[in-house]
Amino acid sequence: MEFKQTYAKELVKSLGEVIEIEEVEKLIEKPKYEEQGDLAFPCFTLAKTLRKAPHMIAHELAGSIQHSLFEKVVADGPYVNCFLQKQMVSKEVLQTIVEAGANYGSLTFGKEKTIVLDFSSPNIAKPFSMGHLRSTVIGQSLANIVEKCGYQAVKINHLGDWGTQFGKLIVAYHLWGNAEKVKADPIKELLHLYVKFHDEVENQPTLEADARLWFKKLEDGDEEALNLWKWFRDESLEEFSKIYQLLGVHFDSYQGEAFYNDKMGQTIEILNNHNLLTSSEGADVVELQEYDLPPCLIRKSDGATLYATRDLTAAVYRQQQYQFEKTLYVVGQEQSLHFRQVFLVLEKAGFEWAKELVHIPFGFILKDGKKMSTRKGKIVLLEEVITEAIELAKQNIEMKNPGLENKAEIAKMVGVGAIIFHDLKNERQNSVEFSLEEMLKFEGTTGPYVQYTHARACSILRKAEEANEKQEITGLEDSYSWAVVKLLIDFPNVISRSFQQYEPSQIAKYLLELSQEFNKYYSRVKILTNDEQLESRLALVQSVTIVLNEGLRLLGLQAPEEM
Ligand code: ARG
């Protein structure tokens, strides 16, 4: 809805050729206070061009603008404030949203372009950590946002399924492993073996060499090594998929580090051809002195490749495969050096598109102010945490709405939604304090609060359906509905902003605000009164359900119609 554009057009019309319409649009802002209207145009920039004081310009402009969509246009010091014609504007807005449904807010600037998202990416044979949870939740939401902007999203789970640790695991399995135990509780048992290896290597240093040997075998395609590795990988994936299922997350590809095993030779060749490789204590590195960074290690002295080698190779492969416009790597901030190195090496190797690789870092999950860790034995098993959230949600529902049908299903939507929303409501670089109790509250700044607001709006529509036959939407004029309508108008901008900043939090915050305004409206206005504005009020309620539903979906939450 182009009210801003309409205003810009009118401003340019009365200004003449002195300024471009795009520029005017960029300058138009939201006034600080409600009493100042809906759109404000500051005249400071024009003062130079027109050689006139800003408040003079504002005064003249205000007197010259008239439009049927504007109730009035007034000068306020150096600003020209526009008051939209509430009834006409709300009528148009509500009609548009009701008609567009879930498509409302969809943007087209990404059309026919692809964005790759590399996220979640846990390490096999290790627990799915809190960091991986954040990556999964943020990555999934960014994928939804990217698609909403018209792009094709390719979601890749770059599994940590390669590296010397698998040599260690194979050795440990040979010495102390038990197939039944692994099958019964794969991650726990494999982690146990891995930890035991590290304990035992203190007394038995030769284990280290055995492990290297087994990893070498694995890299060379030895059948026994490969079979064990594949088995560990399959069992781990099955465990991870339980979490993905709970979260409702899907990937287009699980090509992780191992996938690049036979492709790294080409990468090394490319680096060689560009004279980028130098030898350092027998290892091959790419120097990054000119950027004040430590060298990027490409190949160890024993020939083994590294995490970075695989990331370099993956980037090249994905560019060939998908011709992406951008790749977003949703990985914790502790890896920012790694990604700076990888991106710079690709740039040095002459890949133009290396500039379009973006690391999307995020903060930690904290418990009582301390980093929640999955290492050192005390594993927090994520699946258990999620199950607990669902259980708590169920208790809440049992208390509030004991008669509800399919409680189990809705408890899942609420419990999982609470975790996701709690993660996404703050800017991703911040750390998140993990408190199940806090995130599950039905009031305050939580996912369940937004879901509850949505369900409440749905219930009004259900009641209305019984009572009335359809009439025309004529628009609304009161200030409570206007506050809601203005937020509804803003939804497409919010999406665009959340994409520009790679910040799902923009959407989460917006949904909280919309919920608050709607609840205010709900408590002040008798929605179901049978008068000539009934249809418009219902359209407002319906528009709110559409936007809340779609906003929640973009974050990765479901929106039950009852709860
Ligand atoms: N597996 C890695 C870890 O758990 C994350 C991988 C992130 N993606 C990437 N392309 N490096 O730390």
mmCIF file of N, CA, C and O in Angstrom, residues 15 43-44 46-47 50-64 75-80:
data_model
loop_
_atom_site.group_PDB
_atom_site.id
_atom_site.type_symbol
_atom_site.label_atom_id
_atom_site.label_comp_id
_atom_site.label_asym_id
_atom_site.label_seq_id
_atom_site.Cartn_x
_atom_site.Cartn_y
_atom_site.Cartn_z
ATOM 1 N N LEU A 15 6.608 20.697 -5.358
ATOM 2 C CA LEU A 15 7.978 21.225 -5.263
ATOM 3 C C LEU A 15 8.576 21.526 -6.631
ATOM 4 O O LEU A 15 9.496 22.328 -6.762
ATOM 5 N N CYS A 43 12.123 19.145 6.063
ATOM 6 C CA CYS A 43 12.521 20.030 4.959
ATOM 7 C C CYS A 43 13.983 20.488 5.019
ATOM 8 O O CYS A 43 14.397 21.339 4.244
ATOM 9 N N PHE A 44 14.773 19.913 5.906
ATOM 10 C CA PHE A 44 16.163 20.365 6.071
ATOM 11 C C PHE A 44 16.972 20.257 4.798
ATOM 12 O O PHE A 44 17.677 21.159 4.403
ATOM 13 N N LEU A 46 16.077 20.298 1.799
ATOM 14 C CA LEU A 46 15.666 21.224 0.744
ATOM 15 C C LEU A 46 16.157 22.639 0.991
ATOM 16 O O LEU A 46 16.270 23.443 0.063
ATOM 17 N N ALA A 47 16.429 22.926 2.256
ATOM 18 C CA ALA A 47 16.794 24.295 2.617
ATOM 19 C C ALA A 47 17.968 24.798 1.775
ATOM 20 O O ALA A 47 17.972 25.930 1.293
ATOM 21 N N LEU A 50 16.879 25.204 -2.033
ATOM 22 C CA LEU A 50 15.908 26.274 -2.259
ATOM 23 C C LEU A 50 16.325 27.603 -1.624
ATOM 24 O O LEU A 50 15.676 28.630 -1.814
ATOM 25 N N ARG A 51 17.406 27.551 -0.845
ATOM 26 C CA ARG A 51 17.882 28.753 -0.142
ATOM 27 C C ARG A 51 16.761 29.416 0.653
ATOM 28 O O ARG A 51 16.493 30.622 0.560
ATOM 29 N N LYS A 52 16.099 28.571 1.428
ATOM 30 C CA LYS A 52 14.993 29.067 2.244
ATOM 31 C C LYS A 52 15.038 28.332 3.571
ATOM 32 O O LYS A 52 15.535 27.206 3.644
ATOM 33 N N ALA A 53 14.523 28.933 4.602
ATOM 34 C CA ALA A 53 14.506 28.261 5.902
ATOM 35 C C ALA A 53 13.548 27.066 5.850
ATOM 36 O O ALA A 53 12.495 27.148 5.220
ATOM 37 N N PRO A 54 13.926 25.953 6.511
ATOM 38 C CA PRO A 54 13.090 24.746 6.463
ATOM 39 C C PRO A 54 11.638 24.998 6.871
ATOM 40 O O PRO A 54 10.723 24.485 6.238
ATOM 41 N N HIS A 55 11.434 25.816 7.909
ATOM 42 C CA HIS A 55 10.042 25.989 8.342
ATOM 43 C C HIS A 55 9.224 26.792 7.337
ATOM 44 O O HIS A 55 8.025 26.632 7.220
ATOM 45 N N MET A 56 9.913 27.631 6.577
ATOM 46 C CA MET A 56 9.230 28.362 5.494
ATOM 47 C C MET A 56 8.768 27.392 4.411
ATOM 48 O O MET A 56 7.637 27.457 3.926
ATOM 49 N N ILE A 57 9.699 26.534 4.035
ATOM 50 C CA ILE A 57 9.373 25.536 3.005
ATOM 51 C C ILE A 57 8.197 24.680 3.470
ATOM 52 O O ILE A 57 7.251 24.442 2.726
ATOM 53 N N ALA A 58 8.272 24.236 4.732
ATOM 54 C CA ALA A 58 7.214 23.387 5.276
ATOM 55 C C ALA A 58 5.868 24.105 5.201
ATOM 56 O O ALA A 58 4.853 23.523 4.801
ATOM 57 N N HIS A 59 5.902 25.365 5.571
ATOM 58 C CA HIS A 59 4.669 26.155 5.576
ATOM 59 C C HIS A 59 4.055 26.232 4.177
ATOM 60 O O HIS A 59 2.857 26.014 3.986
ATOM 61 N N GLU A 60 4.906 26.515 3.185
ATOM 62 C CA GLU A 60 4.408 26.642 1.813
ATOM 63 C C GLU A 60 3.891 25.316 1.273
ATOM 64 O O GLU A 60 2.829 25.251 0.648
ATOM 65 N N LEU A 61 4.662 24.262 1.546
ATOM 66 C CA LEU A 61 4.254 22.943 1.057
ATOM 67 C C LEU A 61 2.904 22.535 1.640
ATOM 68 O O LEU A 61 2.017 22.059 0.931
ATOM 69 N N ALA A 62 2.775 22.729 2.930
ATOM 70 C CA ALA A 62 1.548 22.302 3.607
ATOM 71 C C ALA A 62 0.325 22.956 2.988
ATOM 72 O O ALA A 62 -0.718 22.317 2.821
ATOM 73 N N GLY A 63 0.473 24.211 2.619
ATOM 74 C CA GLY A 63 -0.664 24.923 2.046
ATOM 75 C C GLY A 63 -1.035 24.456 0.646
ATOM 76 O O GLY A 63 -2.132 24.726 0.165
ATOM 77 N N SER A 64 -0.106 23.767 -0.012
ATOM 78 C CA SER A 64 -0.337 23.488 -1.433
ATOM 79 C C SER A 64 -0.776 22.045 -1.720
ATOM 80 O O SER A 64 -1.017 21.697 -2.856
ATOM 81 N N ALA A 75 1.943 22.145 8.489
ATOM 82 C CA ALA A 75 3.342 22.402 8.811
ATOM 83 C C ALA A 75 3.515 22.334 10.315
ATOM 84 O O ALA A 75 2.670 22.812 11.076
ATOM 85 N N ASP A 76 4.610 21.718 10.711
ATOM 86 C CA ASP A 76 4.935 21.642 12.135
ATOM 87 C C ASP A 76 6.418 21.956 12.238
ATOM 88 O O ASP A 76 7.255 21.076 12.086
ATOM 89 N N GLY A 77 6.716 23.237 12.419
ATOM 90 C CA GLY A 77 8.114 23.658 12.367
ATOM 91 C C GLY A 77 8.694 23.307 11.005
ATOM 92 O O GLY A 77 8.092 23.616 9.970
ATOM 93 N N PRO A 78 9.837 22.602 10.984
ATOM 94 C CA PRO A 78 10.471 22.266 9.704
ATOM 95 C C PRO A 78 9.855 21.024 9.035
ATOM 96 O O PRO A 78 10.381 20.555 8.041
ATOM 97 N N TYR A 79 8.809 20.474 9.599
ATOM 98 C CA TYR A 79 8.192 19.259 9.053
ATOM 99 C C TYR A 79 6.852 19.556 8.384
ATOM 100 O O TYR A 79 6.133 20.447 8.813
ATOM 101 N N VAL A 80 6.551 18.757 7.360
ATOM 102 C CA VAL A 80 5.205 18.787 6.791
ATOM 103 C C VAL A 80 4.536 17.487 7.189
ATOM 104 O O VAL A 80 4.953 16.407 6.767
#
